[in-house]
mmCIF file of C-alpha atoms in Angstrom:
data_model
loop_
_atom_site.group_PDB
_atom_site.id
_atom_site.type_symbol
_atom_site.label_atom_id
_atom_site.label_comp_id
_atom_site.label_asym_id
_atom_site.label_seq_id
_atom_site.Cartn_x
_atom_site.Cartn_y
_atom_site.Cartn_z
ATOM 1 C CA ALA M 1 -52.488 -32.003 -46.328
ATOM 2 C CA ALA M 2 -49.448 -31.413 -44.653
ATOM 3 C CA ARG M 3 -48.028 -34.896 -43.043
ATOM 4 C CA PRO M 4 -47.862 -34.463 -39.192
ATOM 5 C CA LEU M 5 -44.132 -33.868 -38.772
ATOM 6 C CA LYS M 6 -42.026 -36.539 -37.354
ATOM 7 C CA ARG M 7 -41.168 -35.843 -33.770
ATOM 8 C CA ARG M 8 -37.354 -36.210 -33.921
ATOM 9 C CA PRO M 9 -35.543 -37.554 -30.609
ATOM 10 C CA PRO M 10 -34.403 -34.762 -28.619
ATOM 11 C CA LYS M 11 -30.751 -34.016 -29.479
ATOM 12 C CA LYS M 12 -28.187 -35.754 -27.121
ATOM 13 C CA THR M 13 -26.392 -32.782 -25.056
ATOM 14 C CA ASN M 14 -22.847 -33.348 -23.865
ATOM 15 C CA GLU M 15 -23.283 -30.425 -21.647
ATOM 16 C CA LEU M 16 -22.472 -30.685 -18.137
ATOM 17 C CA PRO M 17 -25.071 -31.433 -15.668
ATOM 18 C CA HIS M 18 -26.437 -28.117 -14.049
ATOM 19 C CA PRO M 19 -25.523 -28.078 -10.338
ATOM 20 C CA HIS M 20 -28.863 -27.066 -9.122
ATOM 21 C CA LYS M 21 -30.298 -30.290 -10.830
ATOM 22 C CA LEU M 22 -28.023 -32.876 -9.343
ATOM 23 C CA PRO M 23 -29.447 -34.447 -5.828
ATOM 24 C CA GLY M 24 -27.561 -33.317 -2.780
ATOM 25 C CA ILE M 25 -25.838 -30.636 -4.334
ATOM 26 C CA PHE M 26 -25.226 -27.689 -2.030
ATOM 27 C CA ASP M 27 -26.422 -24.564 -3.686
ATOM 28 C CA ASP M 28 -25.779 -22.024 -0.809
ATOM 29 C CA VAL M 29 -22.598 -20.104 -0.160
ATOM 30 C CA HIS M 30 -20.807 -22.689 1.664
ATOM 31 C CA GLY M 31 -18.664 -25.564 -0.349
ATOM 32 C CA SER M 32 -17.745 -28.748 0.278
ATOM 33 C CA ASP M 33 -16.004 -28.702 3.418
ATOM 34 C CA GLY M 34 -17.578 -25.837 4.924
ATOM 35 C CA GLN M 35 -15.398 -23.267 3.159
ATOM 36 C CA HIS M 36 -17.017 -20.201 1.446
ATOM 37 C CA VAL M 37 -17.375 -20.357 -2.166
ATOM 38 C CA CYS M 38 -15.412 -17.759 -4.431
ATOM 39 C CA ARG M 39 -16.988 -14.364 -3.811
ATOM 40 C CA ARG M 40 -16.066 -10.633 -3.170
ATOM 41 C CA HIS M 41 -15.094 -9.375 0.246
ATOM 42 C CA LYS M 42 -14.718 -5.770 1.422
ATOM 43 C CA LEU M 43 -11.417 -4.184 1.544
ATOM 44 C CA TYR M 44 -11.232 -0.639 2.178
ATOM 45 C CA VAL M 45 -7.389 1.203 1.464
ATOM 46 C CA SER M 46 -7.154 4.090 3.544
ATOM 47 C CA PHE M 47 -4.528 6.865 2.506
ATOM 48 C CA GLN M 48 -5.120 8.105 6.075
ATOM 49 C CA ASP M 49 -3.715 4.759 7.352
ATOM 50 C CA LEU M 50 -0.912 5.003 4.970
ATOM 51 C CA GLY M 51 0.030 8.517 6.118
ATOM 52 C CA TRP M 52 -0.364 10.059 2.703
ATOM 53 C CA LEU M 53 -3.200 12.665 3.089
ATOM 54 C CA ASP M 54 -0.630 15.586 3.534
ATOM 55 C CA TRP M 55 -0.429 15.111 -0.412
ATOM 56 C CA VAL M 56 -3.491 13.239 -1.391
ATOM 57 C CA ILE M 57 -6.233 15.732 -1.786
ATOM 58 C CA ALA M 58 -8.835 13.243 -2.532
ATOM 59 C CA PRO M 59 -10.266 10.910 -1.710
ATOM 60 C CA GLN M 60 -9.131 9.701 1.794
ATOM 61 C CA GLY M 61 -9.102 6.114 0.758
ATOM 62 C CA TYR M 62 -11.003 3.944 -1.791
ATOM 63 C CA SER M 63 -12.836 0.385 -1.472
ATOM 64 C CA ALA M 64 -10.643 -1.790 -3.430
ATOM 65 C CA TYR M 65 -12.395 -5.335 -2.529
ATOM 66 C CA TYR M 66 -10.602 -8.477 -3.004
ATOM 67 C CA CYS M 67 -11.790 -11.984 -4.045
ATOM 68 C CA ASP M 68 -11.624 -15.023 -2.011
ATOM 69 C CA GLY M 69 -13.276 -18.560 -1.499
ATOM 70 C CA GLU M 70 -13.375 -22.124 -3.013
ATOM 71 C CA CYS M 71 -13.753 -23.039 -6.568
ATOM 72 C CA SER M 72 -14.866 -26.716 -5.697
ATOM 73 C CA PHE M 73 -16.928 -28.794 -8.258
ATOM 74 C CA PRO M 74 -19.712 -28.242 -9.095
ATOM 75 C CA LEU M 75 -18.948 -24.600 -9.784
ATOM 76 C CA ASP M 76 -22.103 -23.129 -8.863
ATOM 77 C CA SER M 77 -23.680 -20.763 -11.259
ATOM 78 C CA CYS M 78 -23.155 -17.659 -9.057
ATOM 79 C CA MET M 79 -19.520 -18.125 -9.567
ATOM 80 C CA ASN M 80 -19.589 -17.172 -13.337
ATOM 81 C CA ALA M 81 -17.060 -19.749 -13.699
ATOM 82 C CA THR M 82 -15.219 -19.915 -17.157
ATOM 83 C CA ASN M 83 -15.642 -23.384 -18.868
ATOM 84 C CA HIS M 84 -12.238 -23.998 -18.784
ATOM 85 C CA ALA M 85 -12.381 -23.628 -15.169
ATOM 86 C CA ILE M 86 -15.189 -26.105 -14.910
ATOM 87 C CA LEU M 87 -13.316 -28.657 -16.937
ATOM 88 C CA GLN M 88 -10.099 -27.967 -14.921
ATOM 89 C CA SER M 89 -12.168 -28.595 -11.641
ATOM 90 C CA LEU M 90 -13.455 -31.846 -13.131
ATOM 91 C CA VAL M 91 -9.825 -32.943 -13.965
ATOM 92 C CA HIS M 92 -8.665 -32.018 -10.440
ATOM 93 C CA LEU M 93 -11.358 -34.389 -8.929
ATOM 94 C CA MET M 94 -9.812 -36.960 -10.835
ATOM 95 C CA LYS M 95 -5.857 -36.139 -10.480
ATOM 96 C CA PRO M 96 -5.813 -33.661 -7.412
ATOM 97 C CA ASP M 97 -2.178 -33.943 -7.188
ATOM 98 C CA ALA M 98 -1.662 -33.112 -10.916
ATOM 99 C CA VAL M 99 -4.160 -30.423 -11.474
ATOM 100 C CA PRO M 100 -4.845 -27.814 -9.036
ATOM 101 C CA LYS M 101 -8.521 -26.430 -8.442
ATOM 102 C CA ALA M 102 -9.261 -23.319 -10.569
ATOM 103 C CA CYS M 103 -8.781 -19.886 -8.343
ATOM 104 C CA CYS M 104 -11.078 -17.377 -7.343
ATOM 105 C CA ALA M 105 -9.804 -14.276 -9.169
ATOM 106 C CA PRO M 106 -11.561 -10.815 -10.204
ATOM 107 C CA THR M 107 -13.813 -11.130 -13.489
ATOM 108 C CA LYS M 108 -14.726 -7.332 -13.697
ATOM 109 C CA LEU M 109 -12.528 -4.355 -12.557
ATOM 110 C CA SER M 110 -13.276 -0.754 -12.635
ATOM 111 C CA ALA M 111 -11.112 2.516 -12.313
ATOM 112 C CA THR M 112 -10.571 4.841 -9.407
ATOM 113 C CA SER M 113 -9.474 8.419 -9.381
ATOM 114 C CA VAL M 114 -7.057 10.206 -7.088
ATOM 115 C CA LEU M 115 -6.088 13.721 -6.803
ATOM 116 C CA TYR M 116 -2.792 14.747 -5.308
ATOM 117 C CA TYR M 117 0.280 17.105 -5.417
ATOM 118 C CA ASP M 118 3.336 16.297 -7.487
ATOM 119 C CA SER M 119 6.793 17.107 -6.025
ATOM 120 C CA SER M 120 6.675 20.641 -7.652
ATOM 121 C CA ASN M 121 3.109 21.608 -5.856
ATOM 122 C CA ASN M 122 1.232 21.155 -9.086
ATOM 123 C CA VAL M 123 -1.940 19.283 -8.741
ATOM 124 C CA ILE M 124 -2.686 16.184 -10.385
ATOM 125 C CA LEU M 125 -5.718 14.362 -11.047
ATOM 126 C CA ARG M 126 -5.096 10.463 -12.489
ATOM 127 C CA LYS M 127 -7.750 7.995 -13.145
ATOM 128 C CA HIS M 128 -6.415 4.495 -12.328
ATOM 129 C CA ARG M 129 -7.618 1.350 -14.313
ATOM 130 C CA ASN M 130 -8.283 -1.929 -12.649
ATOM 131 C CA MET M 131 -8.167 -0.877 -9.239
ATOM 132 C CA VAL M 132 -11.447 -1.998 -8.048
ATOM 133 C CA VAL M 133 -13.080 -5.343 -7.961
ATOM 134 C CA ARG M 134 -16.472 -5.398 -9.357
ATOM 135 C CA ALA M 135 -17.123 -9.050 -9.738
ATOM 136 C CA CYS M 136 -15.137 -12.517 -8.745
ATOM 137 C CA GLY M 137 -14.986 -15.990 -10.477
ATOM 138 C CA CYS M 138 -13.380 -18.894 -10.910
ATOM 139 C CA HIS M 139 -10.576 -19.343 -13.463
ATOM 140 C CA GLY V 1 -14.439 -3.758 5.866
ATOM 141 C CA GLY V 2 -15.423 -7.400 5.883
ATOM 142 C CA PRO V 3 -13.600 -10.160 7.453
ATOM 143 C CA GLY V 4 -9.833 -9.714 6.953
ATOM 144 C CA PRO V 5 -7.969 -12.039 4.422
ATOM 145 C CA ARG V 6 -7.658 -15.547 6.278
ATOM 146 C CA PRO V 7 -3.916 -16.285 6.258
ATOM 147 C CA PRO V 8 -3.354 -19.275 4.414
ATOM 148 C CA ARG V 9 -2.957 -22.586 6.834
ATOM 149 C CA GLY V 10 0.214 -22.611 9.004
ATOM 150 C CA CYS V 11 1.132 -19.126 8.390
ATOM 151 C CA LEU V 12 1.363 -17.067 11.517
ATOM 152 C CA GLN V 13 -0.448 -13.509 11.042
ATOM 153 C CA ARG V 14 1.667 -10.774 12.251
ATOM 154 C CA ARG V 15 2.017 -7.004 11.795
ATOM 155 C CA LEU V 16 4.536 -5.548 9.149
ATOM 156 C CA GLY V 17 7.931 -4.093 10.318
ATOM 157 C CA PRO V 18 8.829 -0.426 9.574
ATOM 158 C CA ARG V 19 10.939 -1.753 6.584
ATOM 159 C CA GLU V 20 8.163 -3.942 5.213
ATOM 160 C CA ARG V 21 5.661 -1.291 5.596
ATOM 161 C CA ARG V 22 7.947 0.964 3.710
ATOM 162 C CA ASP V 23 8.346 -1.521 0.983
ATOM 163 C CA MET V 24 4.412 -2.042 0.856
ATOM 164 C CA GLN V 25 4.025 1.792 0.726
ATOM 165 C CA ARG V 26 6.507 1.853 -2.391
ATOM 166 C CA GLU V 27 4.667 -0.912 -4.051
ATOM 167 C CA ILE V 28 1.143 0.660 -3.829
ATOM 168 C CA LEU V 29 2.883 3.832 -5.114
ATOM 169 C CA ALA V 30 4.112 2.227 -8.261
ATOM 170 C CA VAL V 31 0.852 0.679 -8.815
ATOM 171 C CA LEU V 32 -0.553 4.283 -8.514
ATOM 172 C CA GLY V 33 2.094 5.484 -11.090
ATOM 173 C CA LEU V 34 3.863 7.662 -8.623
ATOM 174 C CA PRO V 35 7.663 7.563 -8.698
ATOM 175 C CA GLY V 36 7.813 8.134 -4.996
ATOM 176 C CA ARG V 37 5.949 10.270 -2.324
ATOM 177 C CA PRO V 38 6.797 14.086 -3.030
ATOM 178 C CA ARG V 39 8.231 15.794 0.167
ATOM 179 C CA PRO V 40 5.277 17.931 1.062
ATOM 180 C CA ARG V 41 6.530 21.444 1.918
ATOM 181 C CA ALA V 42 4.983 22.589 5.070
ATOM 182 C CA PRO V 43 2.948 25.209 3.437
ATOM 183 C CA PRO V 44 3.116 28.927 4.681
ATOM 184 C CA ALA V 45 0.277 29.987 6.518
ATOM 185 C CA ALA V 46 -1.246 32.124 3.391
ATOM 186 C CA ALA V 47 -0.912 28.835 1.328
ATOM 187 C CA ARG V 48 -3.414 27.133 3.440
ATOM 188 C CA LEU V 49 -5.990 29.220 1.744
ATOM 189 C CA PRO V 50 -7.623 27.361 -1.228
ATOM 190 C CA ALA V 51 -5.697 28.031 -4.482
ATOM 191 C CA SER V 52 -7.527 28.329 -7.786
ATOM 192 C CA ALA V 53 -5.942 25.238 -9.230
ATOM 193 C CA PRO V 54 -6.774 22.906 -6.528
ATOM 194 C CA LEU V 55 -10.224 24.292 -6.273
ATOM 195 C CA PHE V 56 -10.952 23.799 -10.260
ATOM 196 C CA MET V 57 -9.267 20.081 -9.869
ATOM 197 C CA LEU V 58 -11.620 19.252 -6.887
ATOM 198 C CA ASP V 59 -14.312 19.857 -9.358
ATOM 199 C CA LEU V 60 -12.736 17.787 -12.025
ATOM 200 C CA TYR V 61 -12.109 14.939 -9.615
ATOM 201 C CA HIS V 62 -15.775 14.809 -8.593
ATOM 202 C CA ALA V 63 -16.672 14.799 -12.167
ATOM 203 C CA MET V 64 -14.569 12.192 -12.964
ATOM 204 C CA ALA V 65 -15.269 10.021 -9.901
ATOM 205 C CA GLY V 66 -18.940 10.250 -11.021
ATOM 206 C CA ASP V 67 -19.779 12.500 -8.067
ATOM 207 C CA GLY V 68 -20.295 15.386 -10.440
ATOM 208 C CA ASP V 69 -23.487 14.402 -12.119
ATOM 209 C CA GLU V 70 -25.932 16.081 -9.666
ATOM 210 C CA ASP V 71 -24.716 19.556 -10.723
ATOM 211 C CA GLY V 72 -24.997 18.930 -14.701
ATOM 212 C CA GLY V 73 -21.583 17.179 -15.794
ATOM 213 C CA PRO V 74 -18.102 18.080 -15.638
ATOM 214 C CA PRO V 75 -16.831 21.860 -15.134
ATOM 215 C CA THR V 76 -15.074 21.752 -18.504
ATOM 216 C CA ARG V 77 -15.753 19.774 -21.913
ATOM 217 C CA SER V 78 -11.884 18.937 -21.913
ATOM 218 C CA LEU V 79 -12.530 16.306 -19.327
ATOM 219 C CA GLY V 80 -14.122 13.727 -21.991
ATOM 220 C CA ARG V 81 -12.115 10.611 -22.140
ATOM 221 C CA ALA V 82 -9.053 11.850 -20.360
ATOM 222 C CA ASP V 83 -7.733 9.880 -17.443
ATOM 223 C CA LEU V 84 -4.857 12.156 -16.451
ATOM 224 C CA VAL V 85 -5.060 15.984 -15.673
ATOM 225 C CA MET V 86 -2.287 17.925 -14.725
ATOM 226 C CA SER V 87 -2.821 21.532 -13.599
ATOM 227 C CA PHE V 88 0.473 23.859 -13.656
ATOM 228 C CA VAL V 89 0.629 26.933 -11.287
ATOM 229 C CA ASN V 90 4.452 27.295 -11.295
ATOM 230 C CA MET V 91 4.849 30.030 -13.689
ATOM 231 C CA VAL V 92 6.745 33.272 -14.330
ATOM 232 C CA GLU V 93 4.988 36.203 -15.545
ATOM 233 C CA HIS V 94 6.199 39.266 -17.306
ATOM 234 C CA ASN V 95 4.039 42.538 -18.111
ATOM 235 C CA GLN V 96 5.319 43.993 -21.463
ATOM 236 C CA ALA V 97 4.793 47.364 -23.031
ATOM 237 C CA LEU V 98 6.504 48.983 -26.275
ATOM 238 C CA GLY V 99 6.522 52.565 -25.367
ATOM 239 C CA HIS V 100 6.364 54.008 -28.882
ATOM 240 C CA GLN V 101 3.779 51.648 -30.235
ATOM 241 C CA GLU V 102 1.659 51.303 -27.006
ATOM 242 C CA LEU V 103 1.637 47.628 -27.257
ATOM 243 C CA HIS V 104 0.967 45.813 -24.027
ATOM 244 C CA TRP V 105 0.958 42.245 -23.382
ATOM 245 C CA LYS V 106 1.235 39.456 -20.479
ATOM 246 C CA GLU V 107 3.649 36.564 -20.688
ATOM 247 C CA PHE V 108 3.540 33.598 -18.664
ATOM 248 C CA ARG V 109 6.276 31.247 -18.626
ATOM 249 C CA PHE V 110 5.593 27.263 -17.568
ATOM 250 C CA ASP V 111 7.950 24.756 -16.579
ATOM 251 C CA LEU V 112 6.952 21.645 -18.451
ATOM 252 C CA THR V 113 9.609 19.317 -17.396
ATOM 253 C CA GLN V 114 6.867 17.325 -15.322
ATOM 254 C CA ILE V 115 4.853 16.605 -18.464
ATOM 255 C CA PRO V 116 4.994 12.946 -18.901
ATOM 256 C CA VAL V 117 6.594 12.112 -22.297
ATOM 257 C CA GLY V 118 4.753 10.188 -24.843
ATOM 258 C CA GLU V 119 1.122 10.631 -23.509
ATOM 259 C CA GLU V 120 -1.380 11.985 -25.892
ATOM 260 C CA VAL V 121 -2.789 15.457 -24.991
ATOM 261 C CA THR V 122 -6.210 15.409 -25.625
ATOM 262 C CA ALA V 123 -6.921 19.286 -24.544
ATOM 263 C CA ALA V 124 -5.153 22.153 -22.838
ATOM 264 C CA GLU V 125 -6.572 25.285 -21.167
ATOM 265 C CA PHE V 126 -5.273 28.442 -19.815
ATOM 266 C CA ARG V 127 -7.512 29.863 -17.226
ATOM 267 C CA ILE V 128 -7.198 33.743 -16.148
ATOM 268 C CA TYR V 129 -9.664 35.425 -14.041
ATOM 269 C CA LYS V 130 -11.348 38.729 -15.190
ATOM 270 C CA LEU V 131 -12.590 41.707 -12.943
ATOM 271 C CA PRO V 132 -15.155 44.280 -14.367
ATOM 272 C CA SER V 133 -12.847 47.031 -15.842
ATOM 273 C CA THR V 134 -13.344 50.434 -14.334
ATOM 274 C CA HIS V 135 -11.136 52.106 -17.095
ATOM 275 C CA LEU V 136 -13.148 50.934 -20.181
ATOM 276 C CA LEU V 137 -16.586 51.335 -19.767
ATOM 277 C CA ASN V 138 -19.263 49.855 -22.096
ATOM 278 C CA ARG V 139 -16.295 48.520 -24.562
ATOM 279 C CA THR V 140 -15.826 45.437 -26.130
ATOM 280 C CA LEU V 141 -12.613 43.677 -25.995
ATOM 281 C CA HIS V 142 -10.767 40.952 -27.847
ATOM 282 C CA ILE V 143 -8.488 38.718 -25.948
ATOM 283 C CA SER V 144 -5.944 36.890 -28.051
ATOM 284 C CA MET V 145 -3.355 34.182 -26.867
ATOM 285 C CA PHE V 146 -0.048 33.153 -28.653
ATOM 286 C CA GLU V 147 2.540 30.870 -27.915
ATOM 287 C CA VAL V 148 6.073 31.956 -28.077
ATOM 288 C CA VAL V 149 7.566 29.700 -30.408
ATOM 289 C CA ARG V 150 11.160 31.351 -30.701
ATOM 290 C CA GLU V 151 12.346 34.520 -29.293
ATOM 291 C CA GLN V 152 14.560 36.775 -31.637
ATOM 292 C CA SER V 153 17.377 38.989 -30.229
ATOM 293 C CA ASN V 154 17.106 41.583 -32.817
ATOM 294 C CA ARG V 155 13.367 41.683 -33.628
ATOM 295 C CA GLU V 156 10.044 40.765 -32.172
ATOM 296 C CA SER V 157 9.799 36.889 -31.215
ATOM 297 C CA ASP V 158 7.984 34.322 -33.581
ATOM 298 C CA LEU V 159 4.577 33.761 -32.063
ATOM 299 C CA PHE V 160 1.970 31.078 -32.894
ATOM 300 C CA PHE V 161 -1.703 32.210 -32.746
ATOM 301 C CA LEU V 162 -3.611 29.775 -30.104
ATOM 302 C CA ASP V 163 -7.057 31.483 -29.312
ATOM 303 C CA LEU V 164 -9.401 34.583 -29.415
ATOM 304 C CA GLN V 165 -12.109 35.492 -27.150
ATOM 305 C CA THR V 166 -14.415 38.531 -27.238
ATOM 306 C CA LEU V 167 -15.931 40.016 -24.003
ATOM 307 C CA ARG V 168 -17.286 43.121 -22.463
ATOM 308 C CA ALA V 169 -15.317 45.271 -20.338
ATOM 309 C CA GLU V 170 -17.647 45.157 -17.385
ATOM 310 C CA ASP V 171 -17.695 41.124 -17.673
ATOM 311 C CA GLU V 172 -16.576 39.203 -14.705
ATOM 312 C CA GLY V 173 -15.514 35.409 -14.115
ATOM 313 C CA TRP V 174 -13.015 32.761 -15.442
ATOM 314 C CA LEU V 175 -11.801 33.350 -18.973
ATOM 315 C CA VAL V 176 -10.771 29.968 -20.480
ATOM 316 C CA LEU V 177 -8.163 29.987 -23.659
ATOM 317 C CA ASP V 178 -7.598 26.964 -25.605
ATOM 318 C CA VAL V 179 -4.022 26.359 -25.695
ATOM 319 C CA THR V 180 -4.239 22.683 -27.002
ATOM 320 C CA ALA V 181 -2.556 23.431 -30.485
ATOM 321 C CA ALA V 182 0.706 24.517 -28.398
ATOM 322 C CA SER V 183 1.210 20.931 -27.133
ATOM 323 C CA ASP V 184 2.207 19.953 -30.384
ATOM 324 C CA HIS V 185 5.596 21.749 -29.937
ATOM 325 C CA TRP V 186 5.840 20.565 -26.164
ATOM 326 C CA SER V 187 6.472 16.830 -27.372
ATOM 327 C CA LEU V 188 8.940 18.275 -29.824
ATOM 328 C CA ASN V 189 10.992 20.051 -27.226
ATOM 329 C CA PRO V 190 9.870 18.487 -23.844
ATOM 330 C CA ASN V 191 12.482 20.377 -21.744
ATOM 331 C CA LYS V 192 11.745 23.872 -23.334
ATOM 332 C CA ASP V 193 9.580 26.147 -21.103
ATOM 333 C CA LEU V 194 6.260 27.112 -22.624
ATOM 334 C CA GLY V 195 5.601 30.771 -23.284
ATOM 335 C CA LEU V 196 2.196 31.956 -23.440
ATOM 336 C CA ARG V 197 1.582 35.611 -24.317
ATOM 337 C CA LEU V 198 -1.917 37.336 -24.145
ATOM 338 C CA TYR V 199 -3.071 40.582 -25.755
ATOM 339 C CA VAL V 200 -6.103 42.754 -25.285
ATOM 340 C CA GLU V 201 -7.272 45.102 -27.964
ATOM 341 C CA THR V 202 -10.348 47.458 -28.182
ATOM 342 C CA GLU V 203 -12.965 46.922 -31.084
ATOM 343 C CA ASP V 204 -10.859 49.735 -32.953
ATOM 344 C CA GLY V 205 -7.478 47.694 -32.511
ATOM 345 C CA ARG V 206 -6.084 49.930 -30.033
ATOM 346 C CA SER V 207 -3.585 47.725 -27.438
ATOM 347 C CA VAL V 208 -4.594 47.689 -23.734
ATOM 348 C CA ASP V 209 -2.914 46.892 -20.734
ATOM 349 C CA PRO V 210 -4.448 43.566 -19.614
ATOM 350 C CA GLY V 211 -4.402 44.766 -16.011
ATOM 351 C CA LEU V 212 -6.453 47.617 -17.008
ATOM 352 C CA ALA V 213 -8.830 45.345 -18.577
ATOM 353 C CA GLY V 214 -9.306 43.499 -15.513
ATOM 354 C CA LEU V 215 -7.159 40.399 -16.033
ATOM 355 C CA LEU V 216 -5.756 39.110 -12.759
ATOM 356 C CA GLY V 217 -1.949 37.894 -12.914
ATOM 357 C CA ARG V 218 -0.012 36.331 -10.103
ATOM 358 C CA GLN V 219 -0.333 39.252 -7.761
ATOM 359 C CA ALA V 220 -4.212 38.278 -7.436
ATOM 360 C CA PRO V 221 -5.730 36.449 -4.218
ATOM 361 C CA ARG V 222 -4.543 32.795 -4.320
ATOM 362 C CA SER V 223 -8.158 31.712 -5.378
ATOM 363 C CA LYS V 224 -8.097 34.002 -8.603
ATOM 364 C CA GLN V 225 -4.486 33.247 -9.850
ATOM 365 C CA PRO V 226 -4.298 32.120 -13.206
ATOM 366 C CA PHE V 227 -3.263 28.469 -14.110
ATOM 367 C CA MET V 228 -2.945 26.176 -17.021
ATOM 368 C CA VAL V 229 -4.680 22.587 -17.125
ATOM 369 C CA THR V 230 -3.633 19.830 -19.572
ATOM 370 C CA PHE V 231 -5.693 16.699 -20.216
ATOM 371 C CA PHE V 232 -3.962 13.400 -21.211
ATOM 372 C CA ARG V 233 -5.169 10.122 -22.536
ATOM 373 C CA VAL V 234 -2.779 7.714 -20.910
ATOM 374 C CA GLY V 235 -1.542 4.930 -23.110
ATOM 375 C CA PRO V 236 -2.700 1.343 -22.324
ATOM 376 C CA SER V 237 -1.238 0.836 -18.936
ATOM 377 C CA PRO V 238 2.292 -0.593 -19.379
ATOM 378 C CA VAL V 239 2.576 -4.178 -17.798
ATOM 379 C CA ARG V 240 4.545 -3.896 -14.636
ATOM 380 C CA ALA V 241 7.871 -5.968 -14.612
ATOM 381 C CA PRO V 242 7.339 -8.616 -11.821
ATOM 382 C CA ARG V 243 8.938 -7.386 -8.815
#
C-alpha cells in the first residue's frame, strides 16, 4: 500500500506581494497623490490642421494616441509594468533623489498608411511603422 | 481627442510661433520619411478628374489600411508584405512600326530617379487599359512585354523578355503585365530611364498595331491612361539621428 505522501511545506516565494492583496492599496485609476496612473490618451494628428491636404490624398489625419500618467508603487497589474520597472519603483521609494520613478511609455505600437503625391506628381503609398500607440506601460 | 497633455508644472502653455510651427512640420515630415513637402502644382481643370494611378492607389491604400477586407481583399496580389508602393505616371510613349516587316510596338519610357535606392523591390506591374477591338473580330491576341536593355545605333535594340498575356480581341478592362524582372537592372543603373516595349501578335504570328488591338496610351482619358506600380519592402527603419 502506498505510504501517504508527506505534505511538503509550501515553497517560500520571494515574489512581490500582489498589489490587490495588500490592505489599503488603491486599485482604481488614481495613484497615490490623486494623479492618473499610466495609461493611453487620445491624440489625433490632423493633416488638415497641418495644411497638408493638397498633397496628402488619404487619410485626413490619424489617431496616434500618447502615454501619460504616474508609475507609482505598487505598480498596478493594469500597467503591465516590466519587472525592472517594479524594482526601480521600489528603489525610488528608498532613494527618491538617486533613482527616478519608472516612466509611462508605449508597450505596443502599430503602423499607419499614408497616400500622397511626391514632387513629380507620382502617387506614393507608404506604411509607417510605430506610429500608433496600442498600449502603454511603465518602463 | 482626450484631455490635452498637461504641461509639466511651472511651464506656461502657449501657441507655437510661425517658425516653431515650420520646425514642427519639418520634424513630422522627417518621421513620415518625406524629404520635404512637395510644391503641389495648381492642377489644371482637366487634372482635377480622377486619374488612373491615384484611383488604383486609393484602392491599395484601403486594402493596406485594412478597410479593403469588405470587398474581398487587396486589388492586387503584389500588395503582400510591401510597405512602400510607388506609382509612375510620368512617361514618354513612342508608337513604332518597321514598314517592310510590318512590325509594330508601343514603347514607354519611365524616369526612375525617384525610386528609393537600396529598397528591395518585391513586385512591379505595368497596367494598360484595353477596349474591345473593332478591327480584329473573334481573334486571339498575344501581348508580350520586353524591357529595352540597350539601344543599338546600327541594329535592333537588345530586349529582355518580361511577360506574355493571351486574350480575346473583344475583351475589355485593365491588362496587368508583370515587369518585376526588370527591377534587377534598376538597382544596377538607377539613373537610367526604364524602357518597356509592348508587342501584339495574332495567333498566326502577325504583328498588330497595339492601338488597333484596343490598347490605350497617353492619349486616353485620364482615368484610363497606362501607369506602372512598384512594390517595395523597406528595410528596418533606420534609427534617426537625435536632432
